[in-house]
Short mmCIF file of C-alpha atoms and ligand atoms in Angstrom, two decimals:
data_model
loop_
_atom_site.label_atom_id
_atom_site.label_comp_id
_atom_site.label_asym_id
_atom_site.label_seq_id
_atom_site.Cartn_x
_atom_site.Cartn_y
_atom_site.Cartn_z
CA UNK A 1 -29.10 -20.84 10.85
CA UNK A 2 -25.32 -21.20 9.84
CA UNK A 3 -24.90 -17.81 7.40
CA UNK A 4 -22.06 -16.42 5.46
CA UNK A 5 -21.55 -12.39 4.87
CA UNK A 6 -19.24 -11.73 1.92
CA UNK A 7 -17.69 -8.43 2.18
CA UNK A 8 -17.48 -7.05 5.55
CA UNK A 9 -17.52 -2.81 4.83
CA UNK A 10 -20.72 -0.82 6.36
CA UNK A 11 -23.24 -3.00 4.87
CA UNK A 12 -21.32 -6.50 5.54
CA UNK A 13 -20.24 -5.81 9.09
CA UNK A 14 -23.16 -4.54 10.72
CA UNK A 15 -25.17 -6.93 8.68
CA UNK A 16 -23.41 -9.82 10.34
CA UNK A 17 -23.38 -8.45 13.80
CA UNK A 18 -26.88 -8.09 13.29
CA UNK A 19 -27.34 -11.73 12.11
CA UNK A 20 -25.28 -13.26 15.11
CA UNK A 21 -27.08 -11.25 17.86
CA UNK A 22 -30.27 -12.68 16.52
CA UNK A 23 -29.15 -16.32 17.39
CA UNK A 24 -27.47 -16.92 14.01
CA UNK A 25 -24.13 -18.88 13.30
CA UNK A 26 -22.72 -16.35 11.13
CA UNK A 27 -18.89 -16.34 9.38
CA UNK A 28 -18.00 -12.80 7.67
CA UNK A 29 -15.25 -13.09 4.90
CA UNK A 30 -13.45 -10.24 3.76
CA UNK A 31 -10.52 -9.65 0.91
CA UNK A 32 -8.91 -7.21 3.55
CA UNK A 33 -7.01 -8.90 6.90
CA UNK A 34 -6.53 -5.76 8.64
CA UNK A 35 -10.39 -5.16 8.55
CA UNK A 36 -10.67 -9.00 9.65
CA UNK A 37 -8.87 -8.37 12.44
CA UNK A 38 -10.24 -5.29 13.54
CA UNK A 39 -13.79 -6.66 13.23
CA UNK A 40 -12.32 -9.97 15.08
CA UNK A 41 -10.91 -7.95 17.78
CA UNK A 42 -14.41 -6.33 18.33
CA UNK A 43 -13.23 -2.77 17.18
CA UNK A 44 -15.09 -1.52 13.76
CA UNK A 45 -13.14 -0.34 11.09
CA UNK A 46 -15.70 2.35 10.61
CA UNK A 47 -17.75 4.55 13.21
CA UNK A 48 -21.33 3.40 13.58
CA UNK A 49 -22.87 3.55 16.68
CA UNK A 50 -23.79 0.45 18.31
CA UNK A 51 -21.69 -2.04 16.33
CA UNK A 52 -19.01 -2.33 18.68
CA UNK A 53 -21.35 -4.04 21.37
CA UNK A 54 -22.90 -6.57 18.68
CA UNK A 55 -18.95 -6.94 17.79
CA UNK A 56 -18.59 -8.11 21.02
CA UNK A 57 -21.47 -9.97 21.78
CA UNK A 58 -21.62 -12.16 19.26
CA UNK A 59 -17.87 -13.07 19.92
CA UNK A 60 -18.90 -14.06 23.68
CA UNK A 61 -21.98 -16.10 21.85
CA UNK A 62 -19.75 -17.45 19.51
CA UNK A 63 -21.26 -17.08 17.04
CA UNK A 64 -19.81 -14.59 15.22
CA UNK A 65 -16.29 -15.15 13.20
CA UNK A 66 -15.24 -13.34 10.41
CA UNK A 67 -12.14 -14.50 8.23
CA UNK A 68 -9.96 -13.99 4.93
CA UNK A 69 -10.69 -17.74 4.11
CA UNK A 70 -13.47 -18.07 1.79
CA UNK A 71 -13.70 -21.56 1.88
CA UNK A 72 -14.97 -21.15 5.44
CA UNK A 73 -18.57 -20.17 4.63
CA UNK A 74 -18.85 -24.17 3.61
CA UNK A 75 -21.05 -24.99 6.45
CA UNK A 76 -23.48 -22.49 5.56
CA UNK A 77 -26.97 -22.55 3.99
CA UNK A 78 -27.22 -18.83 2.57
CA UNK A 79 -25.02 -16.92 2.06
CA UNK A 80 -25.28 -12.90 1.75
CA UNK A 81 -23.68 -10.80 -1.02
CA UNK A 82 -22.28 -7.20 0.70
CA UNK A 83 -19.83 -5.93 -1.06
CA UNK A 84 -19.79 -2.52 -2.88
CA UNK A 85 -20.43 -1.46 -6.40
CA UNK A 86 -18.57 1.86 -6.55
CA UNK A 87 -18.85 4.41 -9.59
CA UNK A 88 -16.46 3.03 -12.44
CA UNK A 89 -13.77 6.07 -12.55
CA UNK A 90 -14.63 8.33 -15.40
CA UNK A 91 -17.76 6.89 -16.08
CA UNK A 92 -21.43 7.43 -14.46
CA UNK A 93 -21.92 3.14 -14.34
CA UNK A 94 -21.61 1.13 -11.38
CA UNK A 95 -18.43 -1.45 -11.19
CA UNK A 96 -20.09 -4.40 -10.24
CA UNK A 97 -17.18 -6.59 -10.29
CA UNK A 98 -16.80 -7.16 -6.50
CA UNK A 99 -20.19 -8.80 -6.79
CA UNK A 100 -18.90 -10.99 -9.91
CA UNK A 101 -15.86 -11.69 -7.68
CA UNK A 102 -17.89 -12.76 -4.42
CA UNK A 103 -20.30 -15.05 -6.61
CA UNK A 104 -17.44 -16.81 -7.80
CA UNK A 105 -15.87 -17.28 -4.89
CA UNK A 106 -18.56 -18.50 -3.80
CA UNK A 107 -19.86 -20.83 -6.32
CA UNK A 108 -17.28 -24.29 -5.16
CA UNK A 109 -18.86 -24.19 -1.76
CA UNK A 110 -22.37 -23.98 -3.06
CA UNK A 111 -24.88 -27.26 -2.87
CA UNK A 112 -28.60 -27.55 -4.17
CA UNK A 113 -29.98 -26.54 -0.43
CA UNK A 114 -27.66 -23.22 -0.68
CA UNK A 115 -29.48 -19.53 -0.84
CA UNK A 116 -27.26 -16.87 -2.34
CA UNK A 117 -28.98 -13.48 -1.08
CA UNK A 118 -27.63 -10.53 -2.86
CA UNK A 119 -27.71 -7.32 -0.81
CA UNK A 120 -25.23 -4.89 -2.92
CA UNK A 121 -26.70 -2.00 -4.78
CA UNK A 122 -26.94 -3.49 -8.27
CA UNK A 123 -28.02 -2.00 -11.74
CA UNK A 124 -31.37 -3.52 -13.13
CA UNK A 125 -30.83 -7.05 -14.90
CA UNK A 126 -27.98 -8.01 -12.41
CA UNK A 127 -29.50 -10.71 -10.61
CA UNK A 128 -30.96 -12.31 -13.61
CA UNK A 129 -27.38 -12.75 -15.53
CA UNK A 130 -26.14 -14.05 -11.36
CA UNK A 131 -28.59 -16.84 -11.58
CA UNK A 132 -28.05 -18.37 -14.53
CA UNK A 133 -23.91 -18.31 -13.59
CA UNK A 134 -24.99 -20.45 -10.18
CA UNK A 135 -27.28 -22.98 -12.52
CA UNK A 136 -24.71 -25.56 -12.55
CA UNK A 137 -24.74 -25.62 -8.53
CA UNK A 138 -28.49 -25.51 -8.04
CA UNK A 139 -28.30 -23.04 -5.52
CA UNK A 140 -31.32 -20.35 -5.59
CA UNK A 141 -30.72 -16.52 -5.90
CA UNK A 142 -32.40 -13.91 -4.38
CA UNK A 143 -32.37 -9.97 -4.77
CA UNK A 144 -32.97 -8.19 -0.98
CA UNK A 145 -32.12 -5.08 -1.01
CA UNK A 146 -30.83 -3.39 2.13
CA UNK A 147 -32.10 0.08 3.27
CA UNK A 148 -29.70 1.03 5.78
CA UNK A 149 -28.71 4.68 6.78
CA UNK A 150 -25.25 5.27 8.20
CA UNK A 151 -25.06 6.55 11.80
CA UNK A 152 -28.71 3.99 12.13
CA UNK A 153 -27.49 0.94 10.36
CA UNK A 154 -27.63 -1.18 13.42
CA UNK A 155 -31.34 -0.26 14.12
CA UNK A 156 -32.13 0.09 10.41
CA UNK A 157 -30.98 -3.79 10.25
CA UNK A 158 -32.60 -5.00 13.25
CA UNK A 159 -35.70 -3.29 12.71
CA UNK A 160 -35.94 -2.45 9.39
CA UNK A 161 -39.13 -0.79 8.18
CA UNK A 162 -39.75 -3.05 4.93
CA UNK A 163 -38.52 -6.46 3.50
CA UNK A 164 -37.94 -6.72 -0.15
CA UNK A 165 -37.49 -10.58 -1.78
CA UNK A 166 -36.63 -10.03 -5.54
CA UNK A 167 -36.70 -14.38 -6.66
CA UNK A 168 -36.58 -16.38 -9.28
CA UNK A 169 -40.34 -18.18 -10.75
CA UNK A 170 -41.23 -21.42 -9.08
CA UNK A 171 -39.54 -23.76 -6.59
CA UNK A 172 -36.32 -21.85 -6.79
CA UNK A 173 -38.30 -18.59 -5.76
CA UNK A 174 -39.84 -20.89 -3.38
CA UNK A 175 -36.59 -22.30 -1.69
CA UNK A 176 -35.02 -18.90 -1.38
CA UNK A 177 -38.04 -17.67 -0.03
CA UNK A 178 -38.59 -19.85 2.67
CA UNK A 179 -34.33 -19.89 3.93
CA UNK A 180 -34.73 -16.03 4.58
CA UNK A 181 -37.99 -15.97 6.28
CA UNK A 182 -36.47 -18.27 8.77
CA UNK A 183 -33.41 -16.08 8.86
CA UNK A 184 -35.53 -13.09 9.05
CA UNK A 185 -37.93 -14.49 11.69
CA UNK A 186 -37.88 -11.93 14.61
CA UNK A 187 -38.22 -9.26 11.98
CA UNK A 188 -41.28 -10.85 10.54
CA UNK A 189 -42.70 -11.77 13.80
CA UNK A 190 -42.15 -7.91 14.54
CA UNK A 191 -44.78 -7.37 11.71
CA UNK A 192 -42.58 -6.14 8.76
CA UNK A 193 -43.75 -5.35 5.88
CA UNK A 194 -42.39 -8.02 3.43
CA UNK A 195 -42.65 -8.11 -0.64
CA UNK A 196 -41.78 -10.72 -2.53
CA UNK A 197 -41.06 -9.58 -6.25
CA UNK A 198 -39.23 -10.63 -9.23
CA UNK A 199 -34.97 -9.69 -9.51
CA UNK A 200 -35.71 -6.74 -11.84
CA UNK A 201 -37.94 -5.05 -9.42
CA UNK A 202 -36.54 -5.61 -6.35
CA UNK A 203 -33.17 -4.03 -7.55
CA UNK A 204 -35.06 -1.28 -8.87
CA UNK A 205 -36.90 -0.52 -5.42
CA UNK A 206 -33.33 0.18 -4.17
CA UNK A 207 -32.11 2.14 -7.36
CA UNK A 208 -35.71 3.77 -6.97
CA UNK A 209 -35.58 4.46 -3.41
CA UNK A 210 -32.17 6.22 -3.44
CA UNK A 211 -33.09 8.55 -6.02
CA UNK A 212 -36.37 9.46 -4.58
CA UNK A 213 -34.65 10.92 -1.86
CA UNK A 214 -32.07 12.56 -3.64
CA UNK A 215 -34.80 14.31 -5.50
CA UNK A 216 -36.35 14.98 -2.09
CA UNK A 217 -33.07 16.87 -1.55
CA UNK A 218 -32.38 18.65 -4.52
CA UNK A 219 -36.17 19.83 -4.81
CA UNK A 220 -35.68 21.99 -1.32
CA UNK A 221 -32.53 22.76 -2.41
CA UNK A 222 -33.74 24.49 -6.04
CA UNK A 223 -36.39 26.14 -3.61
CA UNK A 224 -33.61 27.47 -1.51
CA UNK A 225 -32.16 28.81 -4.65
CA UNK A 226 -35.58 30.62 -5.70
CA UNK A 227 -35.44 31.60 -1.39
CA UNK A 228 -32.09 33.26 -2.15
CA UNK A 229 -33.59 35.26 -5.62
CA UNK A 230 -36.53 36.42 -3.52
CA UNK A 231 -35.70 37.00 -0.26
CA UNK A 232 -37.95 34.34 1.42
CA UNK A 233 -37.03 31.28 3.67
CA UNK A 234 -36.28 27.88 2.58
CA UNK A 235 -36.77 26.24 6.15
CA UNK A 236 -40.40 28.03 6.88
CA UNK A 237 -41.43 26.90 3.31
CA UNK A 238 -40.29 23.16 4.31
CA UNK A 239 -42.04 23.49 7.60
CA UNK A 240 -45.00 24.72 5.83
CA UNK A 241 -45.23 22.21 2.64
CA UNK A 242 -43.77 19.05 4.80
CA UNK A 243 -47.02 19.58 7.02
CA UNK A 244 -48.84 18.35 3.63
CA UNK A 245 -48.07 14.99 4.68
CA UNK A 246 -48.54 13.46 1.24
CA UNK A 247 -45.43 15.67 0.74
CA UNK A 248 -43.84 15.05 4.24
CA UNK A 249 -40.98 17.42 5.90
CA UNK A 250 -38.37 14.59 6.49
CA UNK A 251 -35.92 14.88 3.74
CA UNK A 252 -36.47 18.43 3.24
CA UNK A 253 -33.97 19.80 4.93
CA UNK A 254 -31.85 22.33 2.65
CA UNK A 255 -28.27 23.15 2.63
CA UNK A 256 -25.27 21.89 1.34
CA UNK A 257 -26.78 19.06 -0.43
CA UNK A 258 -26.47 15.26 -0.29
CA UNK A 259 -23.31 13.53 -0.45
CA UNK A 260 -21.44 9.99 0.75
CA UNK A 261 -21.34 6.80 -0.58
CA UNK A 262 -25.00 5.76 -1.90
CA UNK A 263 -27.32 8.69 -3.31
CA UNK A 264 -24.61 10.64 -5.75
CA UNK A 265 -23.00 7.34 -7.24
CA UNK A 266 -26.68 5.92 -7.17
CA UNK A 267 -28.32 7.97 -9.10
CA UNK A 268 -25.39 8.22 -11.51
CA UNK A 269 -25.20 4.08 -11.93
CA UNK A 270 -28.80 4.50 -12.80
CA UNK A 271 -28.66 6.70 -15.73
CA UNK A 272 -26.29 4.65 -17.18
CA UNK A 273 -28.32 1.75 -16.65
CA UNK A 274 -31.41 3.35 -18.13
CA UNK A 275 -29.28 4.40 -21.37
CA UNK A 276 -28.13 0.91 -22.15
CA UNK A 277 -32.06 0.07 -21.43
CA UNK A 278 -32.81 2.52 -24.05
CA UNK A 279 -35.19 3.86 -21.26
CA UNK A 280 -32.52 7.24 -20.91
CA UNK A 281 -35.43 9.63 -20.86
CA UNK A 282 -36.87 8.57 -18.28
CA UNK A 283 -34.08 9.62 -15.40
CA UNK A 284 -33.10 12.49 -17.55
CA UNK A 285 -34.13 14.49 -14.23
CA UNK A 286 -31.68 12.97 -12.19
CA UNK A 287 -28.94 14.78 -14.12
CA UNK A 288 -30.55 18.05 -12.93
CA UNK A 289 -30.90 16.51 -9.58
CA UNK A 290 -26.92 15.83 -9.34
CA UNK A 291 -26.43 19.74 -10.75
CA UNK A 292 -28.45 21.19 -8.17
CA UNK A 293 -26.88 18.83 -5.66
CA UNK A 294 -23.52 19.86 -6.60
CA UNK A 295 -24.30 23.82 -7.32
CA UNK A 296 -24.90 24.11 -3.36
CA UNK A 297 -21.41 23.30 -3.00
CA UNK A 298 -20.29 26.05 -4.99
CA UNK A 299 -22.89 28.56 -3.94
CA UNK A 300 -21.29 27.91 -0.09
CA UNK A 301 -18.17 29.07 -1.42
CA UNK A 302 -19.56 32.13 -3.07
CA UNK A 303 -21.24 33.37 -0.01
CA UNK A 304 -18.11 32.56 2.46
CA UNK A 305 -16.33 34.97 0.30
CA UNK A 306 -18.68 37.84 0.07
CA UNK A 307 -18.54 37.81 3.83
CA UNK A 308 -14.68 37.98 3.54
CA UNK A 309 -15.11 40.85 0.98
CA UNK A 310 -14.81 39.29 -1.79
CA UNK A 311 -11.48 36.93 -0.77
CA UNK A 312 -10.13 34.43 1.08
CA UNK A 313 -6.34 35.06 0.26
CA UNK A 314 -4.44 34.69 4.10
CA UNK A 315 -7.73 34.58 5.48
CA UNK A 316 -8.59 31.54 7.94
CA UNK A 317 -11.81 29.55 7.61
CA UNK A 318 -12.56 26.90 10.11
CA UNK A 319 -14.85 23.99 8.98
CA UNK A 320 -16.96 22.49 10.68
CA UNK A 321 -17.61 18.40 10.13
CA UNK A 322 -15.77 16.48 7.29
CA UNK A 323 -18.16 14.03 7.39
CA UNK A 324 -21.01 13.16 4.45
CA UNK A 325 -23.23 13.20 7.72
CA UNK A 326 -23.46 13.50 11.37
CA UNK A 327 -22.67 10.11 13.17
CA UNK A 328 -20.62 9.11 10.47
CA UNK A 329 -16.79 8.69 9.72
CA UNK A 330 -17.42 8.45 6.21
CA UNK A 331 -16.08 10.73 3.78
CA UNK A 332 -17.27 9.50 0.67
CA UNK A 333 -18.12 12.49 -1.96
CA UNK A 334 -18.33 15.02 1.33
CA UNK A 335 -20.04 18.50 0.53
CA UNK A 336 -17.99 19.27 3.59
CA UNK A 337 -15.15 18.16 2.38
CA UNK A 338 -15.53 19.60 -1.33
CA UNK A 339 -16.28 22.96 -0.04
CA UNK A 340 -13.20 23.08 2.28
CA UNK A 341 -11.09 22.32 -0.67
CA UNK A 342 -12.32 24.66 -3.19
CA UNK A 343 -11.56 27.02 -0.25
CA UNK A 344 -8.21 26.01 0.01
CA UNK A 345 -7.59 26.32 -3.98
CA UNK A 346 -8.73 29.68 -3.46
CA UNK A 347 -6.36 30.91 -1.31
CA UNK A 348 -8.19 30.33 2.21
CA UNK A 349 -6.08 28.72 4.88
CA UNK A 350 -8.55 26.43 5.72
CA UNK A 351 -9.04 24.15 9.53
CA UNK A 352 -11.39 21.40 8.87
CA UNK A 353 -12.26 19.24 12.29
CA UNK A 354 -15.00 16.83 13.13
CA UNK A 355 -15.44 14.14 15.94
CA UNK A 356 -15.07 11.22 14.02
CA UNK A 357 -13.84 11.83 10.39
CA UNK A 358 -10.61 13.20 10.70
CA UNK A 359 -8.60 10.37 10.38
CA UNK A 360 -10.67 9.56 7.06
CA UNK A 361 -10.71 12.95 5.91
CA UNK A 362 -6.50 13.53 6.19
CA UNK A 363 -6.19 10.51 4.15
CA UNK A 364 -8.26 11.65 1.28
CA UNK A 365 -7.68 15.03 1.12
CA UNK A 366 -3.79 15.29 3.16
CA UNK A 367 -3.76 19.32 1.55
CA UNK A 368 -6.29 20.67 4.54
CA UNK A 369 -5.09 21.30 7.72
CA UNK A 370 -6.96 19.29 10.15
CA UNK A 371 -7.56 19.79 14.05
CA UNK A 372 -9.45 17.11 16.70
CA UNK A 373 -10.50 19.96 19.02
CA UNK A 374 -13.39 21.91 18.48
CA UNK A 375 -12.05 25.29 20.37
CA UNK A 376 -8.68 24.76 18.84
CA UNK A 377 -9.71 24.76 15.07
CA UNK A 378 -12.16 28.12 15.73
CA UNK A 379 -8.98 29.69 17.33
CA UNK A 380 -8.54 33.12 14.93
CA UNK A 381 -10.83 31.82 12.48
CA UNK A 382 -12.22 35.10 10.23
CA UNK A 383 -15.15 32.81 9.26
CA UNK A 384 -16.59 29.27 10.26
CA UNK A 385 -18.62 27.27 8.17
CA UNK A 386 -20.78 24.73 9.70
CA UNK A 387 -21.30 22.13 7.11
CA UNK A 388 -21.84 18.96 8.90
CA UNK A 389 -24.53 19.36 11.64
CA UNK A 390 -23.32 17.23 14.33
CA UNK A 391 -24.80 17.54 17.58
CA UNK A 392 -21.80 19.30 18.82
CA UNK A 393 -21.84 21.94 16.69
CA UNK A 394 -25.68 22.62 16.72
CA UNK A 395 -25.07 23.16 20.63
CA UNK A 396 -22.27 25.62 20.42
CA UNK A 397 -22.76 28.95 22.14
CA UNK A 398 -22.91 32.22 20.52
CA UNK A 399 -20.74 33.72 23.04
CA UNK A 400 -18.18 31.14 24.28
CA UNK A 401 -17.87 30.64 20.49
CA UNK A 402 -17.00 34.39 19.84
CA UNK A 403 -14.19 34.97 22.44
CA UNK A 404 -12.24 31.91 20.32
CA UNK A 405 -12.42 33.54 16.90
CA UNK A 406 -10.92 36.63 15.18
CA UNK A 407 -14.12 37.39 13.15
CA UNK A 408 -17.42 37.02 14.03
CA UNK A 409 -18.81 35.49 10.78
CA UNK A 410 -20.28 32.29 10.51
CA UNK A 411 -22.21 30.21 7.63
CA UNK A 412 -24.28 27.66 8.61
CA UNK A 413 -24.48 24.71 5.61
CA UNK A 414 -27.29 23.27 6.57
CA UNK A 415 -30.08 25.36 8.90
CA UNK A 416 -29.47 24.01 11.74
CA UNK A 417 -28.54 27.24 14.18
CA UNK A 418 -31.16 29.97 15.12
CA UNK A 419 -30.19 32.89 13.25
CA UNK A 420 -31.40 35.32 16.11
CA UNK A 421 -29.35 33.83 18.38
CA UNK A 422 -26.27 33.92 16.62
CA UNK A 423 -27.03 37.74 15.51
CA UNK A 424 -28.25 39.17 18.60
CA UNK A 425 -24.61 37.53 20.08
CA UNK A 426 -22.85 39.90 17.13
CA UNK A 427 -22.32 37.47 14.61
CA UNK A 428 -23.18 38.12 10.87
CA UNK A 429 -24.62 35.02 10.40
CA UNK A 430 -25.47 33.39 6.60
CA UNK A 431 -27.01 30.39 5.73
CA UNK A 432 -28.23 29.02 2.21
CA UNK A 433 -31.94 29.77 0.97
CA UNK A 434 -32.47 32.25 4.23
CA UNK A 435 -32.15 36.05 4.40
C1 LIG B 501 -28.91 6.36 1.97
C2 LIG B 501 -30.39 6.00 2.14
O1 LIG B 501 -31.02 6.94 3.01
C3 LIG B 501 -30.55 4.60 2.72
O2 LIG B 501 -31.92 4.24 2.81
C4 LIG B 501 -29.81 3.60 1.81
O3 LIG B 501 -29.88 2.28 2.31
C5 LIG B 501 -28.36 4.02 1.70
O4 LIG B 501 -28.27 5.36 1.17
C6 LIG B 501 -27.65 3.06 0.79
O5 LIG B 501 -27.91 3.08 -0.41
O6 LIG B 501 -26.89 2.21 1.27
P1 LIG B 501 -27.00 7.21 3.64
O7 LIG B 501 -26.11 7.34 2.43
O8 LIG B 501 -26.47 6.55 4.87
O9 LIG B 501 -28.35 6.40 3.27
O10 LIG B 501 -27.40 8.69 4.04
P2 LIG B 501 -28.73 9.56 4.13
O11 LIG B 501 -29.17 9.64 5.54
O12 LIG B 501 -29.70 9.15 3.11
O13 LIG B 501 -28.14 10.99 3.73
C7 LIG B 501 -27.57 11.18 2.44
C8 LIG B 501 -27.10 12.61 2.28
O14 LIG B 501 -28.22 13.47 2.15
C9 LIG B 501 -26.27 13.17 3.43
O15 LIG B 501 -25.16 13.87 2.86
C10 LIG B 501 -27.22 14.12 4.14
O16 LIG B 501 -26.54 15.18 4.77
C11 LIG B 501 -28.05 14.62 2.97
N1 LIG B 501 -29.41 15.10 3.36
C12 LIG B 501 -30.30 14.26 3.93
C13 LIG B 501 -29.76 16.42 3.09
O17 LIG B 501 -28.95 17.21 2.55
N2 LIG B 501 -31.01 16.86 3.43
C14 LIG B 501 -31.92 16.04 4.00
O18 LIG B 501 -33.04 16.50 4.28
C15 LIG B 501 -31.57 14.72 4.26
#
């Protein structure tokens, strides 16, 4: 099918990649020509493993083009919404008018055979104030919400494990329907589940999704806080409840809390939804969620400086990860990141590295010293705080690691190192929720 992707960022990109690799004539459009040509040239803006092969394949195909020239999605019959709805500064809401924008932009090229599929992350009552806007072209809406992770997104969108079709009532519903079941073929002949709902709930599956697993999160995390008042062990009690598996142990895993570009601003766009609902009370929770989410931050700081008695004036901390996440560039509300600057405002002379984000990371934040090189940013340190668990820094050895550093004190952000290891090598090792 001939396809257009509006907005080409982590959703967009992979999600036309993913499109043109399954035999699909897809064009991506995007406000920004340096991403355009970067995606053109096969090379992702962003790091996400995998997309630089369907980059590359779908150029030899030819299938694949992505441009600054809206007027080049013409030829196609739907056409995907991607672009992001950020949190409005100052406020908790969403700032949905990239989606506005794309609709409109869209709306001249549209016919009575077009689909527009929206896949943004969209407060409640969104798609139903879209449709009526595209009325005068006849095109049909739909609502289908994308579950992608970062670091998975190209096997989250190939394989995804559920379909969601938020449509319209009658032949409209029945139009959109049918234009992404042929897009979505392979997945469906794969067996996946699909839904087909009205707009309201299929934006609320998202909305609903997100901050089920931030209250996943923030639930081990207040247990890791009750772990620290009584002396027990936040990862044996999440290895022992997750066994329960109408509880489950994936998405248990405590530490510095959640961060990046989709749960925090989420959960936020959804309380202000709820209030203008009148329906305020019932997320309530999710404002305790967010202060238990953010509390870890802080409590990472207090226990790097009891382990530096108390300061961390001319003392060196090396961090590492900047990233929201392993396998990730993306620095989007880090807890990394947040705790290496509340460091630095503290006096701490503060090293932050990490494979991919560095780039990302110096551009945010340009205050924090950052190094590429593992070995080089642990040279001297008097404390290292592991607070993005890539795979790197889960392997590092106790001992190789100690004849780098000045002091052997380390604080591991998110349970990922064996403390015996790491003490019986001489380290005073410290981790959140663990003795
Ligand atoms: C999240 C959802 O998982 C996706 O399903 C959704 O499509 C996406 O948001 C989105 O809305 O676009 P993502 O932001 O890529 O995906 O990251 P997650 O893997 O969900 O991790 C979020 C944060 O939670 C990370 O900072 C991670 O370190 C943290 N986390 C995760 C924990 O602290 N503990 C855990 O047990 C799991």
């Amino acid at each position: 099918m001939k396809i257009s992707v509006i907005g080409c960022g982590y959703l967009g990109a992979v999600h036309a990649a993913a499109m043109a690799s399954l035999g699909h004539e897809v064009v991506g459009v995007d406000v920004d020509a340096d991403k355009v040509a970067a995606l053109t040239s096969g090379r992702p803006p962003f790091f996400e493993p995998g997309l630089s092969e369907l980059l590359v394949k779908g150029q030899e195909l030819g299938s694949l083009e992505f441009t600054t020239d809206v007027s080049r999605v013409a030829d196609s019959q739907i056409h995907f919404v991607c672009v992001g709805t950020p949190q409005k500064p100052g406020e908790f809401a969403a700032d949905v008018t990239y989606v506005d924008a794309a609709v409109d932009s869209l709306v001249p090229h549209l016919t009575s055979t077009s689909v527009v599929v929206g896949k943004s992350t969209v407060p409640v009552g969104t798609a139903e104030r879209l449709a009526v806007a595209l009325v005068p072209t006849g095109a049909a809406l739909m609502w289908n919400p994308e579950f992608l992770r970062e670091g998975h997104a190209v096997e989250d969108t190939l394989h995804p494990n559920r379909l969601v079709y938020g449509v319209a009532d009658g032949e409209a519903g029945e139009q959109a329907t049918a234009g992404l079941d042929e897009v979505y073929a392979t997945m469906l002949d794969e067996q996946t589940p699909r839904m087909v709902t009205d707009f309201a709930t299929a934006e609320l599956v998202k909305t609903a999704a997100n901050s089920f697993l931030a209250t996943k999160i923030s639930f081990i995390n207040a247990m890791a806080e009750l772990c620290e008042a009584s002396g027990a062990d936040v990862t044996q009690l999440a290895d022992a409840i997750g066994i329960d598996d109408r509880i489950g142990r994936k998405f248990l895993n405590a530490g510095l809390g959640f961060g990046g570009g989709c749960l925090p601003k989420d959960i936020r766009a959804f309380m202000a939804r709820a209030g203008e609902l009148g329906a305020d009370q019932a997320v309530a929770f999710l404002k305790e969620i967010d202060s238990i989410n953010m509390r870890r931050r802080v409590r990472m700081v207090d226990i790097a400086r009891d382990t530096l008695d108390g300061s961390f004036i001319g003392k060196k901390i090396t961090v590492l990860g900047a990233a929201f996440k392993p396998n990730s560039d993306d620095v989007r509300d880090s807890p990394a990141l947040a705790v290496a600057r509340l460091i630095a405002t503290q006096g701490g002379v503060v090293t932050v590295t990490d494979p991919q984000a560095i780039d990302n990371a110096a551009m945010t934040f340009p205050e924090l010293n950052y190094v590429a090189d593992t070995s080089q940013a642990l040279a001297d340190a008097d404390a290292v705080l592991l607070l993005t668990e890539w795979q790197e820094y889960r392997d590092l050895d106790p001992v190789a690691t100690a004849s780098l550093v000045a002091g052997k004190v380390l604080i591991d952000g998110r349970n990922v190192l064996t403390p015996e290891v790491w003490r019986s090598a001489g380290w005073t090792y410290r981790a959140l929720g663990r003795p």
